[in-house]
Protein backbone atom coordinates (compact mmCIF):
# COMPACT_ATOMS: atom_id res chain seq x y z
CA UNK A 1 0.00 0.00 0.00
CA UNK A 2 1.31 3.39 -1.02
CA UNK A 3 1.71 6.05 1.68
CA UNK A 4 2.09 9.84 1.48
CA UNK A 5 5.87 9.57 1.83
CA UNK A 6 5.99 7.50 -1.39
CA UNK A 7 4.44 10.36 -3.37
CA UNK A 8 6.11 12.67 -5.86
CA UNK A 9 3.80 15.50 -6.89
CA UNK A 10 4.08 17.96 -9.75
CA UNK A 11 2.04 21.13 -9.18
CA UNK A 12 1.74 23.37 -12.23
CA UNK A 13 1.70 27.05 -11.31
CA UNK A 14 2.88 26.05 -7.84
CA UNK A 15 4.70 29.27 -6.94
CA UNK A 16 1.73 31.50 -6.18
CA UNK A 17 -1.89 31.50 -5.05
CA UNK A 18 -3.82 28.25 -5.02
CA UNK A 19 -0.93 26.25 -6.51
CA UNK A 20 1.43 27.39 -3.76
CA UNK A 21 -1.05 26.32 -1.07
CA UNK A 22 -1.48 22.94 -2.80
CA UNK A 23 2.29 22.38 -3.00
CA UNK A 24 2.79 23.24 0.67
CA UNK A 25 -0.14 21.08 1.76
CA UNK A 26 1.04 18.03 -0.22
CA UNK A 27 4.56 18.51 1.16
CA UNK A 28 3.18 18.70 4.70
CA UNK A 29 1.52 15.35 4.16
CA UNK A 30 4.90 13.92 3.14
CA UNK A 31 5.02 14.15 -0.68
CA UNK A 32 8.08 15.42 -2.54
CA UNK A 33 6.98 18.31 -4.75
CA UNK A 34 8.03 19.80 -8.06
CA UNK A 35 6.96 23.45 -8.10
CA UNK A 36 6.31 24.40 -11.72
CA UNK A 37 6.30 28.07 -12.73
CA UNK A 38 6.20 30.13 -15.91
CA UNK A 39 7.39 33.59 -14.89
CA UNK A 40 7.86 33.83 -11.12
CA UNK A 41 11.05 31.83 -10.46
CA UNK A 42 11.84 33.65 -7.23
CA UNK A 43 8.43 32.85 -5.78
CA UNK A 44 8.92 29.19 -6.77
CA UNK A 45 12.33 29.13 -5.06
CA UNK A 46 10.71 30.52 -1.89
CA UNK A 47 8.17 27.68 -1.86
CA UNK A 48 11.03 25.19 -2.30
CA UNK A 49 12.82 26.73 0.69
CA UNK A 50 9.62 26.59 2.77
CA UNK A 51 9.19 22.90 2.00
CA UNK A 52 12.83 22.18 2.79
CA UNK A 53 12.60 24.13 6.06
CA UNK A 54 9.77 21.77 7.03
CA UNK A 55 12.00 18.77 6.31
CA UNK A 56 10.52 17.98 2.87
CA UNK A 57 11.92 17.52 -0.62
CA UNK A 58 11.18 20.00 -3.41
CA UNK A 59 12.49 21.43 -6.65
CA UNK A 60 11.40 24.38 -8.80
CA UNK A 61 11.04 23.83 -12.55
CA UNK A 62 10.27 26.41 -15.21
CA UNK A 63 7.98 25.36 -18.06
CA UNK A 64 5.05 26.94 -19.86
CA UNK A 65 2.22 24.39 -19.66
CA UNK A 66 1.17 25.45 -23.16
CA UNK A 67 4.49 24.09 -24.47
CA UNK A 68 4.39 20.27 -24.64
CA UNK A 69 8.14 19.64 -25.16
CA UNK A 70 8.96 21.94 -22.22
CA UNK A 71 6.51 20.03 -20.01
CA UNK A 72 8.08 16.71 -21.06
CA UNK A 73 11.52 18.02 -20.07
CA UNK A 74 10.14 19.20 -16.71
CA UNK A 75 8.57 15.80 -15.93
CA UNK A 76 11.86 14.07 -16.79
CA UNK A 77 13.69 16.51 -14.49
CA UNK A 78 11.21 15.85 -11.65
CA UNK A 79 11.64 12.08 -12.06
CA UNK A 80 15.43 12.32 -12.08
CA UNK A 81 15.62 14.59 -9.05
CA UNK A 82 12.66 13.41 -6.95
CA UNK A 83 11.58 10.00 -8.28
CA UNK A 84 8.62 8.63 -10.30
CA UNK A 85 5.76 11.14 -10.46
CA UNK A 86 2.65 9.74 -8.74
CA UNK A 87 0.57 12.95 -8.43
CA UNK A 88 -0.07 15.61 -11.06
CA UNK A 89 -1.99 18.74 -10.09
CA UNK A 90 -2.97 20.77 -13.15
CA UNK A 91 -3.41 24.14 -11.45
CA UNK A 92 -1.79 26.66 -13.83
CA UNK A 93 -4.33 29.07 -15.23
CA UNK A 94 -4.85 32.54 -16.64
CA UNK A 95 -7.88 34.76 -16.90
CA UNK A 96 -8.70 37.63 -19.23
CA UNK A 97 -12.03 39.33 -18.66
CA UNK A 98 -14.12 40.06 -21.76
CA UNK A 99 -17.68 40.37 -22.91
CA UNK A 100 -19.09 39.69 -26.39
CA UNK A 101 -18.40 43.36 -27.13
CA UNK A 102 -14.77 43.30 -25.98
CA UNK A 103 -13.90 39.75 -27.15
CA UNK A 104 -10.22 39.38 -28.05
CA UNK A 105 -9.43 36.23 -29.96
CA UNK A 106 -5.75 36.15 -29.01
CA UNK A 107 -6.56 36.36 -25.31
CA UNK A 108 -9.13 33.60 -25.67
CA UNK A 109 -6.57 31.40 -27.44
CA UNK A 110 -4.00 32.07 -24.70
CA UNK A 111 -6.52 31.08 -22.02
CA UNK A 112 -7.34 27.92 -23.94
CA UNK A 113 -3.68 27.05 -24.42
CA UNK A 114 -2.95 27.36 -20.69
CA UNK A 115 -6.23 26.34 -19.03
CA UNK A 116 -7.16 23.45 -21.33
CA UNK A 117 -4.18 22.46 -23.50
CA UNK A 118 -1.97 22.70 -20.40
CA UNK A 119 -3.99 19.91 -18.79
CA UNK A 120 -3.67 17.77 -21.91
CA UNK A 121 0.10 18.32 -22.17
CA UNK A 122 0.95 17.60 -18.54
CA UNK A 123 -1.35 14.57 -18.43
CA UNK A 124 0.24 13.15 -21.58
CA UNK A 125 3.70 13.79 -20.14
CA UNK A 126 3.06 11.79 -16.94
CA UNK A 127 0.79 9.04 -18.22
CA UNK A 128 3.40 6.59 -19.56
CA UNK A 129 5.15 6.35 -16.18
CA UNK A 130 1.88 6.16 -14.24
CA UNK A 131 0.57 3.44 -16.56
CA UNK A 132 3.77 1.43 -16.25
CA UNK A 133 3.53 1.56 -12.45
CA UNK A 134 -0.28 1.12 -12.51
CA UNK A 135 -0.68 4.04 -10.11
CA UNK A 136 -1.49 7.72 -10.46
CA UNK A 137 -3.54 10.60 -9.09
CA UNK A 138 -4.35 13.48 -11.43
CA UNK A 139 -6.23 16.47 -10.04
CA UNK A 140 -7.30 19.35 -12.27
CA UNK A 141 -8.20 22.79 -10.98
CA UNK A 142 -11.33 23.80 -12.88
CA UNK A 143 -13.68 26.53 -11.60
CA UNK A 144 -17.31 27.02 -10.69
CA UNK A 145 -17.26 29.32 -13.74
CA UNK A 146 -17.45 26.08 -15.78
CA UNK A 147 -20.96 25.46 -14.43
CA UNK A 148 -22.27 28.97 -15.07
CA UNK A 149 -21.72 31.56 -12.37
CA UNK A 150 -23.20 35.02 -12.77
CA UNK A 151 -19.93 37.01 -12.46
CA UNK A 152 -19.82 39.41 -15.45
CA UNK A 153 -16.95 39.23 -17.95
CA UNK A 154 -16.17 35.58 -17.36
CA UNK A 155 -17.87 33.84 -20.31
CA UNK A 156 -14.73 32.97 -22.29
CA UNK A 157 -12.69 32.00 -19.24
CA UNK A 158 -15.66 29.86 -18.19
CA UNK A 159 -15.58 28.11 -21.57
CA UNK A 160 -11.94 27.08 -21.00
CA UNK A 161 -12.86 25.79 -17.54
CA UNK A 162 -15.76 23.81 -19.02
CA UNK A 163 -13.10 22.17 -21.20
CA UNK A 164 -11.14 21.34 -18.05
CA UNK A 165 -14.25 19.77 -16.52
CA UNK A 166 -15.05 17.50 -19.45
CA UNK A 167 -11.39 16.55 -19.98
CA UNK A 168 -11.34 15.41 -16.35
CA UNK A 169 -14.19 12.96 -16.88
CA UNK A 170 -12.98 11.67 -20.25
CA UNK A 171 -9.37 11.24 -19.14
CA UNK A 172 -10.64 9.36 -16.10
CA UNK A 173 -12.29 6.90 -18.49
CA UNK A 174 -9.12 6.50 -20.55
CA UNK A 175 -6.69 6.13 -17.66
CA UNK A 176 -8.76 4.34 -15.01
CA UNK A 177 -8.07 0.85 -16.34
CA UNK A 178 -4.37 1.52 -15.73
CA UNK A 179 -4.81 2.46 -12.07
CA UNK A 180 -4.88 6.23 -12.55
CA UNK A 181 -7.64 8.39 -11.07
CA UNK A 182 -8.53 11.75 -12.62
CA UNK A 183 -10.63 14.23 -10.67
CA UNK A 184 -11.07 17.98 -10.40
CA UNK A 185 -11.75 20.66 -7.87
CA UNK A 186 -13.99 23.54 -8.91
CA UNK A 187 -13.05 26.49 -6.69
CA UNK A 188 -15.31 29.41 -6.01
CA UNK A 189 -13.92 32.92 -5.51
CA UNK A 190 -10.49 32.67 -3.83
CA UNK A 191 -8.21 35.39 -2.47
CA UNK A 192 -5.21 35.28 -4.86
CA UNK A 193 -3.39 37.59 -7.30
CA UNK A 194 -5.83 36.40 -9.98
CA UNK A 195 -8.81 37.90 -8.20
CA UNK A 196 -7.18 40.64 -6.11
CA UNK A 197 -4.26 41.70 -8.30
CA UNK A 198 -6.05 43.86 -10.83
CA UNK A 199 -8.51 45.53 -8.43
CA UNK A 200 -8.15 48.70 -6.34
CA UNK A 201 -8.60 48.38 -2.57
CA UNK A 202 -12.13 49.82 -2.84
CA UNK A 203 -13.10 47.48 -5.69
CA UNK A 204 -11.71 44.55 -3.75
CA UNK A 205 -13.67 45.44 -0.62
CA UNK A 206 -16.88 45.66 -2.64
CA UNK A 207 -16.41 42.37 -4.48
CA UNK A 208 -15.27 40.49 -1.38
CA UNK A 209 -18.42 41.64 0.42
CA UNK A 210 -20.68 40.85 -2.56
CA UNK A 211 -19.29 37.33 -3.00
CA UNK A 212 -19.33 36.64 0.76
CA UNK A 213 -23.03 37.53 0.79
CA UNK A 214 -23.69 35.02 -1.99
CA UNK A 215 -21.99 32.18 -0.10
CA UNK A 216 -23.70 29.95 2.43
CA UNK A 217 -20.57 30.08 4.61
CA UNK A 218 -20.50 33.90 4.46
CA UNK A 219 -16.93 34.45 3.26
CA UNK A 220 -14.73 34.19 0.18
CA UNK A 221 -12.28 31.28 -0.12
CA UNK A 222 -8.62 31.08 0.86
CA UNK A 223 -6.05 29.04 -1.12
CA UNK A 224 -5.83 26.54 1.76
CA UNK A 225 -9.55 25.73 1.33
CA UNK A 226 -8.74 24.38 -2.13
CA UNK A 227 -5.49 22.66 -1.13
CA UNK A 228 -7.36 20.51 1.36
CA UNK A 229 -9.78 19.22 -1.30
CA UNK A 230 -6.93 18.56 -3.75
CA UNK A 231 -5.06 16.54 -1.12
CA UNK A 232 -8.18 14.46 -0.49
CA UNK A 233 -8.42 13.57 -4.19
CA UNK A 234 -4.66 12.95 -4.45
CA UNK A 235 -4.50 10.72 -1.37
CA UNK A 236 -3.22 7.15 -1.73
CA UNK A 237 -6.47 5.80 -0.25
CA UNK A 238 -8.70 7.71 -2.73
CA UNK A 239 -8.19 4.99 -5.35
CA UNK A 240 -11.90 4.28 -5.91
CA UNK A 241 -12.79 7.92 -6.45
CA UNK A 242 -12.52 9.06 -10.07
CA UNK A 243 -14.19 11.21 -12.75
CA UNK A 244 -15.52 13.58 -10.07
CA UNK A 245 -15.53 17.34 -9.83
CA UNK A 246 -15.73 18.62 -6.26
CA UNK A 247 -17.12 22.12 -5.90
CA UNK A 248 -15.40 24.06 -3.11
CA UNK A 249 -17.09 27.45 -3.07
CA UNK A 250 -18.51 28.04 0.41
CA UNK A 251 -21.95 27.24 -0.97
CA UNK A 252 -22.41 29.87 -3.68
CA UNK A 253 -26.00 30.83 -4.47
CA UNK A 254 -25.62 32.86 -7.67
CA UNK A 255 -25.41 30.38 -10.54
CA UNK A 256 -26.97 31.31 -13.88
CA UNK A 257 -29.25 28.30 -13.69
CA UNK A 258 -29.34 24.71 -12.54
P1 LIG B 1 -2.78 33.21 -9.76
O1 LIG B 1 -2.62 33.72 -8.37
O2 LIG B 1 -2.92 34.18 -10.87
O3 LIG B 1 -1.64 32.16 -10.09
C1 LIG B 1 -1.63 31.55 -11.34
C2 LIG B 1 -0.53 30.51 -11.35
O4 LIG B 1 -0.54 29.88 -12.64
C3 LIG B 1 0.83 31.14 -11.15
O5 LIG B 1 1.58 30.30 -10.30
C4 LIG B 1 1.40 31.15 -12.56
O6 LIG B 1 2.80 30.98 -12.62
C5 LIG B 1 0.77 29.92 -13.15
N1 LIG B 1 0.74 29.97 -14.62
C6 LIG B 1 0.08 30.84 -15.41
N2 LIG B 1 0.32 30.57 -16.70
C7 LIG B 1 1.18 29.51 -16.72
C8 LIG B 1 1.79 28.76 -17.74
N3 LIG B 1 1.58 29.05 -19.02
N4 LIG B 1 2.59 27.73 -17.40
C9 LIG B 1 2.82 27.43 -16.09
N5 LIG B 1 2.27 28.11 -15.07
C10 LIG B 1 1.45 29.13 -15.39
O7 LIG B 1 -4.09 32.30 -9.85
P2 LIG B 1 -4.85 31.39 -8.77
O8 LIG B 1 -6.03 32.17 -8.34
O9 LIG B 1 -3.93 30.83 -7.80
O10 LIG B 1 -5.40 30.27 -9.77
C11 LIG B 1 -4.90 28.95 -9.81
C12 LIG B 1 -5.88 28.10 -10.58
O11 LIG B 1 -7.16 28.16 -9.94
C13 LIG B 1 -6.14 28.58 -12.02
O12 LIG B 1 -6.31 27.48 -12.88
C14 LIG B 1 -7.43 29.38 -11.90
O13 LIG B 1 -8.10 29.46 -13.14
C15 LIG B 1 -8.14 28.53 -10.88
N6 LIG B 1 -9.22 29.21 -10.17
C16 LIG B 1 -8.98 30.35 -9.43
C17 LIG B 1 -10.05 30.94 -8.76
C18 LIG B 1 -9.88 32.17 -7.91
O14 LIG B 1 -10.90 32.73 -7.46
N7 LIG B 1 -8.67 32.64 -7.65
C19 LIG B 1 -11.33 30.41 -8.86
C20 LIG B 1 -11.54 29.25 -9.61
C21 LIG B 1 -10.47 28.67 -10.26
P3 LIG B 1 3.81 32.26 -12.68
O15 LIG B 1 3.63 32.92 -11.38
O16 LIG B 1 5.16 31.69 -12.85
O17 LIG B 1 3.33 33.07 -13.82
JSON list of N, CA, C and O in Angstrom, two decimals, residues 18 29 31-32 43 61 74 105 107 109 117 121 125 141 148-149 157 159 185 241 252:
[
{"chain": "A", "resi": 18, "resn": "UNK", "atom": "N", "xyz": [-3.27, 29.56, -5.35]},
{"chain": "A", "resi": 18, "resn": "UNK", "atom": "CA", "xyz": [-3.82, 28.25, -5.02]},
{"chain": "A", "resi": 18, "resn": "UNK", "atom": "C", "xyz": [-2.76, 27.16, -5.18]},
{"chain": "A", "resi": 18, "resn": "UNK", "atom": "O", "xyz": [-2.64, 26.25, -4.36]},
{"chain": "A", "resi": 29, "resn": "UNK", "atom": "N", "xyz": [1.97, 16.74, 3.99]},
{"chain": "A", "resi": 29, "resn": "UNK", "atom": "CA", "xyz": [1.52, 15.35, 4.16]},
{"chain": "A", "resi": 29, "resn": "UNK", "atom": "C", "xyz": [2.66, 14.35, 3.95]},
{"chain": "A", "resi": 29, "resn": "UNK", "atom": "O", "xyz": [2.52, 13.18, 4.26]},
{"chain": "A", "resi": 31, "resn": "UNK", "atom": "N", "xyz": [4.64, 14.32, 0.73]},
{"chain": "A", "resi": 31, "resn": "UNK", "atom": "CA", "xyz": [5.02, 14.15, -0.68]},
{"chain": "A", "resi": 31, "resn": "UNK", "atom": "C", "xyz": [6.23, 15.03, -1.01]},
{"chain": "A", "resi": 31, "resn": "UNK", "atom": "O", "xyz": [6.37, 16.13, -0.46]},
{"chain": "A", "resi": 32, "resn": "UNK", "atom": "N", "xyz": [7.07, 14.55, -1.92]},
{"chain": "A", "resi": 32, "resn": "UNK", "atom": "CA", "xyz": [8.08, 15.42, -2.54]},
{"chain": "A", "resi": 32, "resn": "UNK", "atom": "C", "xyz": [7.36, 16.22, -3.62]},
{"chain": "A", "resi": 32, "resn": "UNK", "atom": "O", "xyz": [6.45, 15.69, -4.26]},
{"chain": "A", "resi": 43, "resn": "UNK", "atom": "N", "xyz": [9.53, 33.32, -6.64]},
{"chain": "A", "resi": 43, "resn": "UNK", "atom": "CA", "xyz": [8.43, 32.85, -5.78]},
{"chain": "A", "resi": 43, "resn": "UNK", "atom": "C", "xyz": [8.49, 31.33, -5.67]},
{"chain": "A", "resi": 43, "resn": "UNK", "atom": "O", "xyz": [8.27, 30.76, -4.60]},
{"chain": "A", "resi": 61, "resn": "UNK", "atom": "N", "xyz": [10.78, 24.13, -11.14]},
{"chain": "A", "resi": 61, "resn": "UNK", "atom": "CA", "xyz": [11.04, 23.83, -12.55]},
{"chain": "A", "resi": 61, "resn": "UNK", "atom": "C", "xyz": [10.24, 24.77, -13.45]},
{"chain": "A", "resi": 61, "resn": "UNK", "atom": "O", "xyz": [9.01, 24.82, -13.36]},
{"chain": "A", "resi": 74, "resn": "UNK", "atom": "N", "xyz": [10.34, 18.96, -18.15]},
{"chain": "A", "resi": 74, "resn": "UNK", "atom": "CA", "xyz": [10.14, 19.20, -16.71]},
{"chain": "A", "resi": 74, "resn": "UNK", "atom": "C", "xyz": [9.79, 17.89, -15.98]},
{"chain": "A", "resi": 74, "resn": "UNK", "atom": "O", "xyz": [10.30, 17.64, -14.88]},
{"chain": "A", "resi": 105, "resn": "UNK", "atom": "N", "xyz": [-9.69, 37.62, -29.60]},
{"chain": "A", "resi": 105, "resn": "UNK", "atom": "CA", "xyz": [-9.43, 36.23, -29.96]},
{"chain": "A", "resi": 105, "resn": "UNK", "atom": "C", "xyz": [-8.09, 35.72, -29.44]},
{"chain": "A", "resi": 105, "resn": "UNK", "atom": "O", "xyz": [-7.97, 34.58, -29.00]},
{"chain": "A", "resi": 107, "resn": "UNK", "atom": "N", "xyz": [-6.48, 36.64, -26.75]},
{"chain": "A", "resi": 107, "resn": "UNK", "atom": "CA", "xyz": [-6.56, 36.36, -25.31]},
{"chain": "A", "resi": 107, "resn": "UNK", "atom": "C", "xyz": [-7.32, 35.06, -25.05]},
{"chain": "A", "resi": 107, "resn": "UNK", "atom": "O", "xyz": [-6.97, 34.28, -24.17]},
{"chain": "A", "resi": 109, "resn": "UNK", "atom": "N", "xyz": [-7.47, 32.50, -27.05]},
{"chain": "A", "resi": 109, "resn": "UNK", "atom": "CA", "xyz": [-6.57, 31.40, -27.44]},
{"chain": "A", "resi": 109, "resn": "UNK", "atom": "C", "xyz": [-5.53, 31.14, -26.34]},
{"chain": "A", "resi": 109, "resn": "UNK", "atom": "O", "xyz": [-5.20, 30.00, -26.05]},
{"chain": "A", "resi": 117, "resn": "UNK", "atom": "N", "xyz": [-5.29, 23.22, -22.89]},
{"chain": "A", "resi": 117, "resn": "UNK", "atom": "CA", "xyz": [-4.18, 22.46, -23.50]},
{"chain": "A", "resi": 117, "resn": "UNK", "atom": "C", "xyz": [-3.13, 22.10, -22.44]},
{"chain": "A", "resi": 117, "resn": "UNK", "atom": "O", "xyz": [-2.52, 21.03, -22.50]},
{"chain": "A", "resi": 121, "resn": "UNK", "atom": "N", "xyz": [-1.35, 18.53, -22.06]},
{"chain": "A", "resi": 121, "resn": "UNK", "atom": "CA", "xyz": [0.10, 18.32, -22.17]},
{"chain": "A", "resi": 121, "resn": "UNK", "atom": "C", "xyz": [0.69, 17.64, -20.94]},
{"chain": "A", "resi": 121, "resn": "UNK", "atom": "O", "xyz": [1.45, 16.68, -21.06]},
{"chain": "A", "resi": 125, "resn": "UNK", "atom": "N", "xyz": [2.29, 13.92, -20.53]},
{"chain": "A", "resi": 125, "resn": "UNK", "atom": "CA", "xyz": [3.70, 13.79, -20.14]},
{"chain": "A", "resi": 125, "resn": "UNK", "atom": "C", "xyz": [3.90, 12.82, -18.97]},
{"chain": "A", "resi": 125, "resn": "UNK", "atom": "O", "xyz": [4.96, 12.22, -18.84]},
{"chain": "A", "resi": 141, "resn": "UNK", "atom": "N", "xyz": [-7.53, 21.67, -11.63]},
{"chain": "A", "resi": 141, "resn": "UNK", "atom": "CA", "xyz": [-8.20, 22.79, -10.98]},
{"chain": "A", "resi": 141, "resn": "UNK", "atom": "C", "xyz": [-9.08, 23.47, -12.03]},
{"chain": "A", "resi": 141, "resn": "UNK", "atom": "O", "xyz": [-8.57, 24.14, -12.93]},
{"chain": "A", "resi": 148, "resn": "UNK", "atom": "N", "xyz": [-21.39, 27.84, -14.80]},
{"chain": "A", "resi": 148, "resn": "UNK", "atom": "CA", "xyz": [-22.27, 28.97, -15.07]},
{"chain": "A", "resi": 148, "resn": "UNK", "atom": "C", "xyz": [-22.53, 29.86, -13.89]},
{"chain": "A", "resi": 148, "resn": "UNK", "atom": "O", "xyz": [-23.65, 29.93, -13.39]},
{"chain": "A", "resi": 149, "resn": "UNK", "atom": "N", "xyz": [-21.49, 30.56, -13.41]},
{"chain": "A", "resi": 149, "resn": "UNK", "atom": "CA", "xyz": [-21.72, 31.56, -12.37]},
{"chain": "A", "resi": 149, "resn": "UNK", "atom": "C", "xyz": [-22.19, 32.84, -13.04]},
{"chain": "A", "resi": 149, "resn": "UNK", "atom": "O", "xyz": [-22.14, 32.98, -14.26]},
{"chain": "A", "resi": 157, "resn": "UNK", "atom": "N", "xyz": [-13.44, 32.75, -20.25]},
{"chain": "A", "resi": 157, "resn": "UNK", "atom": "CA", "xyz": [-12.69, 32.00, -19.24]},
{"chain": "A", "resi": 157, "resn": "UNK", "atom": "C", "xyz": [-13.49, 30.76, -18.83]},
{"chain": "A", "resi": 157, "resn": "UNK", "atom": "O", "xyz": [-12.97, 29.65, -18.74]},
{"chain": "A", "resi": 159, "resn": "UNK", "atom": "N", "xyz": [-15.60, 29.13, -20.50]},
{"chain": "A", "resi": 159, "resn": "UNK", "atom": "CA", "xyz": [-15.58, 28.11, -21.57]},
{"chain": "A", "resi": 159, "resn": "UNK", "atom": "C", "xyz": [-14.32, 27.26, -21.47]},
{"chain": "A", "resi": 159, "resn": "UNK", "atom": "O", "xyz": [-14.38, 26.03, -21.64]},
{"chain": "A", "resi": 185, "resn": "UNK", "atom": "N", "xyz": [-11.14, 19.79, -8.86]},
{"chain": "A", "resi": 185, "resn": "UNK", "atom": "CA", "xyz": [-11.75, 20.66, -7.87]},
{"chain": "A", "resi": 185, "resn": "UNK", "atom": "C", "xyz": [-12.24, 21.88, -8.63]},
{"chain": "A", "resi": 185, "resn": "UNK", "atom": "O", "xyz": [-11.56, 22.39, -9.52]},
{"chain": "A", "resi": 241, "resn": "UNK", "atom": "N", "xyz": [-12.10, 6.64, -6.28]},
{"chain": "A", "resi": 241, "resn": "UNK", "atom": "CA", "xyz": [-12.79, 7.92, -6.45]},
{"chain": "A", "resi": 241, "resn": "UNK", "atom": "C", "xyz": [-12.25, 8.53, -7.74]},
{"chain": "A", "resi": 241, "resn": "UNK", "atom": "O", "xyz": [-11.10, 8.97, -7.79]},
{"chain": "A", "resi": 252, "resn": "UNK", "atom": "N", "xyz": [-21.98, 28.68, -2.92]},
{"chain": "A", "resi": 252, "resn": "UNK", "atom": "CA", "xyz": [-22.41, 29.87, -3.68]},
{"chain": "A", "resi": 252, "resn": "UNK", "atom": "C", "xyz": [-23.85, 29.72, -4.14]},
{"chain": "A", "resi": 252, "resn": "UNK", "atom": "O", "xyz": [-24.30, 28.64, -4.51]}
]
